[in-house]
CSV table of N, CA and C in Angstrom, one decimal:
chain,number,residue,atom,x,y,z
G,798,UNK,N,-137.9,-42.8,25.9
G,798,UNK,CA,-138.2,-44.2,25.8
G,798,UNK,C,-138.1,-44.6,24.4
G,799,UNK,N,-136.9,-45.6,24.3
G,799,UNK,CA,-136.7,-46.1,22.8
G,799,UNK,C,-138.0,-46.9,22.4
G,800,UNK,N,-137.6,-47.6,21.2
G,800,UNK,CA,-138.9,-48.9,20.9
G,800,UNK,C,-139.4,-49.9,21.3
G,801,UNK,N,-138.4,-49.8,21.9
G,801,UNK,CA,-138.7,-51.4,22.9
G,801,UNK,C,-138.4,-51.1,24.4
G,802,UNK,N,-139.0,-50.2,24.9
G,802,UNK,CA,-139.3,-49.8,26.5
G,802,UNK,C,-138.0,-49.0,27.1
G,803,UNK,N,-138.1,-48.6,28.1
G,803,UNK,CA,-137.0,-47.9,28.9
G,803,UNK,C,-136.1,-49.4,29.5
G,804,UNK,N,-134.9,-49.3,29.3
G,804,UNK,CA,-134.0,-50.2,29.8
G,804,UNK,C,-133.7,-49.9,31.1
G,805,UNK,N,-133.7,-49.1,31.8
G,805,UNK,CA,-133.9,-48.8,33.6
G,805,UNK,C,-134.8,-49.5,34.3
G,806,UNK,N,-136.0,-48.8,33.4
G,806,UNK,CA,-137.2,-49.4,33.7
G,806,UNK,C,-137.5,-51.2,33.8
G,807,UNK,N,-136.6,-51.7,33.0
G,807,UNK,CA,-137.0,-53.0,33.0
G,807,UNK,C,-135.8,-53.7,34.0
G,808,UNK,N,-134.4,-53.0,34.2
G,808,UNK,CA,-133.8,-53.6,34.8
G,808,UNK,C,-134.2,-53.4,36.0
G,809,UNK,N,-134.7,-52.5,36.3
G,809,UNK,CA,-135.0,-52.1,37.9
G,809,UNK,C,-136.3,-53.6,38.1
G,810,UNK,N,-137.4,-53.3,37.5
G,810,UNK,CA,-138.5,-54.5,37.8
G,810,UNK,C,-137.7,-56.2,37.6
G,811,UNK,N,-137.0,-56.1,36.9
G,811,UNK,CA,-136.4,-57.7,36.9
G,811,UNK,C,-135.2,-57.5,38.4
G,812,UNK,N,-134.9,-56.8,38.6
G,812,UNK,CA,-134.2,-56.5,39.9
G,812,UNK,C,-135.5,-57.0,41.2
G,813,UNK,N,-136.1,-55.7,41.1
G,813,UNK,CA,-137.7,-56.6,42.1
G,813,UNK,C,-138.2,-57.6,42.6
G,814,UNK,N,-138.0,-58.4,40.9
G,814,UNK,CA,-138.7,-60.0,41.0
G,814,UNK,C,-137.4,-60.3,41.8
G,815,UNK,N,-136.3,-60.2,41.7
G,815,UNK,CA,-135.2,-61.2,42.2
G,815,UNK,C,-135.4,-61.0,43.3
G,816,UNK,N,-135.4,-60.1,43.8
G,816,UNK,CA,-135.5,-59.7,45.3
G,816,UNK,C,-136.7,-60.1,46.0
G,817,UNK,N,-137.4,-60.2,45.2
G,817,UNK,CA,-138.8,-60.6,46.2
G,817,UNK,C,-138.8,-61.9,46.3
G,818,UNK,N,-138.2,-62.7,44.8
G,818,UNK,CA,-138.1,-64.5,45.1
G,818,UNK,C,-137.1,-64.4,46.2
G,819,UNK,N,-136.3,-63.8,46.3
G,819,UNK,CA,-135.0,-64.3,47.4
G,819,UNK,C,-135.7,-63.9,48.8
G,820,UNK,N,-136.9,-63.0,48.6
G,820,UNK,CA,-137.2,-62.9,50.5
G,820,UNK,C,-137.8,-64.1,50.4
G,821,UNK,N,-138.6,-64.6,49.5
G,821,UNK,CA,-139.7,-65.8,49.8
G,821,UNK,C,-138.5,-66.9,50.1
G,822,UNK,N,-137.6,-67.2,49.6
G,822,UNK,CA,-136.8,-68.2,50.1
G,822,UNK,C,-136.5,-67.8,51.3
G,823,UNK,N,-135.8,-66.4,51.3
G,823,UNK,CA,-135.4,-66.4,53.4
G,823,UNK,C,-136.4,-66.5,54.4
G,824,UNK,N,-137.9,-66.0,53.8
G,824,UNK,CA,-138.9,-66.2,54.4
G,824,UNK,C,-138.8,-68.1,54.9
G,825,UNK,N,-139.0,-68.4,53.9
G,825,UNK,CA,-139.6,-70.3,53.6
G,825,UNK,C,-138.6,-70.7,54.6
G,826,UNK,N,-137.3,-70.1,54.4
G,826,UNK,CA,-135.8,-71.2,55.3
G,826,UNK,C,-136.2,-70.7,56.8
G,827,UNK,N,-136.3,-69.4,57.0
G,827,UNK,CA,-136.6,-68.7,58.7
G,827,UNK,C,-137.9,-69.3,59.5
G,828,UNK,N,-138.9,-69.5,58.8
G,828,UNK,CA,-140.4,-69.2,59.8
G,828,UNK,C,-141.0,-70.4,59.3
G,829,UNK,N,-141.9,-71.2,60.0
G,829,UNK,CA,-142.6,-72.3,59.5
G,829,UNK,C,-144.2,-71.7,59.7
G,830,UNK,N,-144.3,-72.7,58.2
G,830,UNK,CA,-145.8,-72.0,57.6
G,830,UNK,C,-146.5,-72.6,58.4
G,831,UNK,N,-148.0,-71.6,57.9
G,831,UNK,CA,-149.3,-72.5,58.8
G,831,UNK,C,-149.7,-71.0,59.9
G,832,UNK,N,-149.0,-70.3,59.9
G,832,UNK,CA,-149.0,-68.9,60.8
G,832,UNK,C,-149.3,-68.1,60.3
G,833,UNK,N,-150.9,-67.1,60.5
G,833,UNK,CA,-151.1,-66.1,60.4
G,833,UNK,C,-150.2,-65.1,59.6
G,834,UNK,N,-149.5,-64.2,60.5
G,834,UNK,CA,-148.0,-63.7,60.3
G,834,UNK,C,-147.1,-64.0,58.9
G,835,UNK,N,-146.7,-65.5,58.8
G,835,UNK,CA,-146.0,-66.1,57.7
G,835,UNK,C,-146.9,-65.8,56.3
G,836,UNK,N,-148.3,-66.5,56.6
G,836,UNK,CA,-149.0,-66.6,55.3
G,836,UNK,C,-149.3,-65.0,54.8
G,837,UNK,N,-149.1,-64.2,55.5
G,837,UNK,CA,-149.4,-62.9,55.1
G,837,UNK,C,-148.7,-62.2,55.3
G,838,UNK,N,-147.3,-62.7,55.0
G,838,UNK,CA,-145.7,-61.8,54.8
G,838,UNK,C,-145.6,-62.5,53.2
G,839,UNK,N,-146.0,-64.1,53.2
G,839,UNK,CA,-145.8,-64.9,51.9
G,839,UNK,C,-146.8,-64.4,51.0
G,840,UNK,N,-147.8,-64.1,50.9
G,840,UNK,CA,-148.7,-63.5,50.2
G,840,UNK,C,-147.9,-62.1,49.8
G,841,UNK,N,-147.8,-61.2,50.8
G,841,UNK,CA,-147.5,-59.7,50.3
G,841,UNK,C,-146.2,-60.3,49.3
G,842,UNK,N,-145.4,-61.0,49.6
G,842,UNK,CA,-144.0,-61.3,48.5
G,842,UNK,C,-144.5,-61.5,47.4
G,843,UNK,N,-145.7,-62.8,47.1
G,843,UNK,CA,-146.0,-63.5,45.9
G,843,UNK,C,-146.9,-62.0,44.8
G,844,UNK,N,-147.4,-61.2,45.7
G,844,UNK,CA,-148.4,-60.0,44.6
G,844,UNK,C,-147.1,-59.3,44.6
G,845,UNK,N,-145.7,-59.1,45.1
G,845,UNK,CA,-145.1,-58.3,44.7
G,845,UNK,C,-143.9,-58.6,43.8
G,846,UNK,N,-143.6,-60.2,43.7
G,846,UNK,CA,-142.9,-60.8,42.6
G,846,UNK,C,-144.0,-60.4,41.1
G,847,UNK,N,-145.3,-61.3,41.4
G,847,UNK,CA,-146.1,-61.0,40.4
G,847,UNK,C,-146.3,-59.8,39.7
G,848,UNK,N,-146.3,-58.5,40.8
G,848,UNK,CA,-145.9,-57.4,40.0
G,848,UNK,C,-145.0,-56.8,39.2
G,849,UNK,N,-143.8,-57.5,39.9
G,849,UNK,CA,-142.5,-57.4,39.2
G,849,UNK,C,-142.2,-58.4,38.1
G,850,UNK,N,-142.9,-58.6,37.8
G,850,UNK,CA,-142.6,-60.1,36.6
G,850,UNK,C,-143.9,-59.4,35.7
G,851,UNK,N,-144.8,-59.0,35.9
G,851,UNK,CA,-145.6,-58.3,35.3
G,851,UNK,C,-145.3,-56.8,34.7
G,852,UNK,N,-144.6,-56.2,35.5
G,852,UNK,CA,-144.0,-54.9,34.6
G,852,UNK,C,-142.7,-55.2,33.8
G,853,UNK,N,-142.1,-55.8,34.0
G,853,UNK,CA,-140.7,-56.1,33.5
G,853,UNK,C,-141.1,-57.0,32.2
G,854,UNK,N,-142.0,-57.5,32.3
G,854,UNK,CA,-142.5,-58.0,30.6
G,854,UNK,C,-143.5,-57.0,29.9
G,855,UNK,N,-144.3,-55.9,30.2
G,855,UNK,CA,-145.0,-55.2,29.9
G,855,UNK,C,-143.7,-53.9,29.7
G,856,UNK,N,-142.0,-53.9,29.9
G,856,UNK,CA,-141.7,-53.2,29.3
G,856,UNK,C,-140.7,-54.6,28.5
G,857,UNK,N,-141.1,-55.6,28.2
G,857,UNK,CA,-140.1,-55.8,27.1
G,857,UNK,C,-139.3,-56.7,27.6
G,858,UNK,N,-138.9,-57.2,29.0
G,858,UNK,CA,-137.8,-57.6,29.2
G,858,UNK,C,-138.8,-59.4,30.1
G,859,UNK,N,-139.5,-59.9,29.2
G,859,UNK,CA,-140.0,-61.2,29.2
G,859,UNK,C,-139.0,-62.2,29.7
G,860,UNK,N,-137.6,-62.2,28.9
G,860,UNK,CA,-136.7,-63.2,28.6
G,860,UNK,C,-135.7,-63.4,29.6
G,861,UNK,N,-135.3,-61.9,30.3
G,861,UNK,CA,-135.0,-61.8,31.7
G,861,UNK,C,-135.7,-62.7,33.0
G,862,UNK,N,-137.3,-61.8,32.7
G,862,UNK,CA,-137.9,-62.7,33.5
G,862,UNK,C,-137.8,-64.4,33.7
G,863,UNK,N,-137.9,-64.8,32.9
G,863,UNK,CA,-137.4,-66.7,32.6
G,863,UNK,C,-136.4,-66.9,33.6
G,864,UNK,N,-135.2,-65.8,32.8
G,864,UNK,CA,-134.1,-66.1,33.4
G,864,UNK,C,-133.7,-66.2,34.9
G,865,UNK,N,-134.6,-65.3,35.6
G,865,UNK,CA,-134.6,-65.1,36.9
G,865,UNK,C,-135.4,-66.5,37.4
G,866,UNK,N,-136.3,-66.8,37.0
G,866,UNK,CA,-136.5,-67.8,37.7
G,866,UNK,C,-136.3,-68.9,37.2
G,867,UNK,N,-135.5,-69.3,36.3
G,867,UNK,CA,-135.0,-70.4,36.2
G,867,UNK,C,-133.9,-70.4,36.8
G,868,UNK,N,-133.1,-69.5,37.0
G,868,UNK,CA,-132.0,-69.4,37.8
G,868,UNK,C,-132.4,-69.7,39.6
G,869,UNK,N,-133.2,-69.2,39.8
G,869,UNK,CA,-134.1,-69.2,41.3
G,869,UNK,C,-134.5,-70.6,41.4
G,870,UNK,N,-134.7,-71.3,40.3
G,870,UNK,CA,-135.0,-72.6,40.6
G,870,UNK,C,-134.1,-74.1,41.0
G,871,UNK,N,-132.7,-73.2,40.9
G,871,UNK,CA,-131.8,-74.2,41.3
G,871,UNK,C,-131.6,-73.8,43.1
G,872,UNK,N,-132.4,-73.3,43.7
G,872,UNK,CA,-132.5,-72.9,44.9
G,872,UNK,C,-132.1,-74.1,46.3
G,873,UNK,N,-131.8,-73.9,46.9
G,873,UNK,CA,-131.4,-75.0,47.6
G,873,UNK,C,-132.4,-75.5,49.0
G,874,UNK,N,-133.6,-74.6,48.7
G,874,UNK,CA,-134.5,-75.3,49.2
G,874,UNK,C,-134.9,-76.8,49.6
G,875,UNK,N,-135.6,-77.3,51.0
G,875,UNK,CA,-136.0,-79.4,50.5
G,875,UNK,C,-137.5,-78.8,51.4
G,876,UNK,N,-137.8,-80.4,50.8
G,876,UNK,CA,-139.5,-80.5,51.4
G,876,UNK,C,-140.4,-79.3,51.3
G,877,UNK,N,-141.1,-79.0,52.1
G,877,UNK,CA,-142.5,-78.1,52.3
G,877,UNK,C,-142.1,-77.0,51.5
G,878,UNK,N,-141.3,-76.2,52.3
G,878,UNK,CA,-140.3,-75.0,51.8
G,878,UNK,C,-140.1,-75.3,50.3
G,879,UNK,N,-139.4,-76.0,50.0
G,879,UNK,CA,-139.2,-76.6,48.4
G,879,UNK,C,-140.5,-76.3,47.6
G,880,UNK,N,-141.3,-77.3,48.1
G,880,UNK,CA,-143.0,-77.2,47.2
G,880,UNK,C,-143.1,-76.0,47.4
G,881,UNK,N,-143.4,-75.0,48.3
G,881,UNK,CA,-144.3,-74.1,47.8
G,881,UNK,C,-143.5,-72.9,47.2
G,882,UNK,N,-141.7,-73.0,47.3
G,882,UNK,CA,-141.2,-72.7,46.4
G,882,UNK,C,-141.5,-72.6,44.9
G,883,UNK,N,-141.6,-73.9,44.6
G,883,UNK,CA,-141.3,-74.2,43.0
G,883,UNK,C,-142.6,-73.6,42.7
G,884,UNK,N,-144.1,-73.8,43.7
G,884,UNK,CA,-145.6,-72.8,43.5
G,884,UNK,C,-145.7,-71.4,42.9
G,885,UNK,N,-145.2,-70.8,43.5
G,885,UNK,CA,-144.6,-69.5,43.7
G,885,UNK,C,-144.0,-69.4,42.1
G,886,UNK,N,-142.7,-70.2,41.5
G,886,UNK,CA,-142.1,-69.6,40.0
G,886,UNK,C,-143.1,-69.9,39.3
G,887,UNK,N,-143.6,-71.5,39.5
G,887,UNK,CA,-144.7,-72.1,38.6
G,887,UNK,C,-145.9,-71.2,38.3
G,888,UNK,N,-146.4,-70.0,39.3
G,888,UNK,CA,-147.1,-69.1,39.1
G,888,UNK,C,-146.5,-67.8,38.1
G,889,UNK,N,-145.2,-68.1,38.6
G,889,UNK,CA,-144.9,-66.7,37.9
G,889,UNK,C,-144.8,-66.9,36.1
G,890,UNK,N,-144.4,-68.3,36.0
G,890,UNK,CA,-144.1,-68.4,34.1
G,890,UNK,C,-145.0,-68.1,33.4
G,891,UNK,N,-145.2,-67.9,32.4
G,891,UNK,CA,-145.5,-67.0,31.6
G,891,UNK,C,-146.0,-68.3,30.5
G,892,UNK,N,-147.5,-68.7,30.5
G,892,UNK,CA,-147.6,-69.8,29.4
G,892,UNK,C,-148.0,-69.4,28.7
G,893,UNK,N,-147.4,-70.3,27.6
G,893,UNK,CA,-147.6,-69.8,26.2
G,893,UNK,C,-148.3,-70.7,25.2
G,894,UNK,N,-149.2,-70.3,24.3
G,894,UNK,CA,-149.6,-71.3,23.7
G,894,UNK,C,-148.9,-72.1,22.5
């Protein structure tokens, strides 16, 4: 491991986050919320984006992270699906003072 984290390691968790925002989108376009089922398929995605957006800056690769979800934010999501899309990145950013 160089000085600035394992590069595997961070590509793999910025790989995760993508993948987990992209179920929550096929999730959001497939199944209408408000269902048992839904809210606790959307939940297990959002603690597992968050985990992957959480290790992937804890090795270093912060700026990746942005990148994924700003890129995710041009998503072609509308309405409900939309909002609790944008909830979801808006959780994930990283504020800074």
């Amino acid at each position: 491991m160089g000085l600035f984290g394992n590069k595997q390691a961070k590509n793999q968790d910025v790989d995760a986050l993508r993948r987990a925002l992209i179920d929550i989108g096929a999730l959001l376009r497939s199944q209408q919320p408000g269902t048992n089922q839904f809210e606790s398929v959307l939940q297990n995605a959002k603690v597992e984006a968050a985990n992957a957006a959480t290790r992937a800056r804890a090795a270093g690769a912060g700026g990746a992270v942005e990148v994924v979800i700003q890129d995710l934010r041009q998503n072609t999501l509308a309405g409900d699906a939309r909002a609790v899309f944008d909830g979801v990145l808006d959780g994930l950013v990283e504020h800074r003072r």
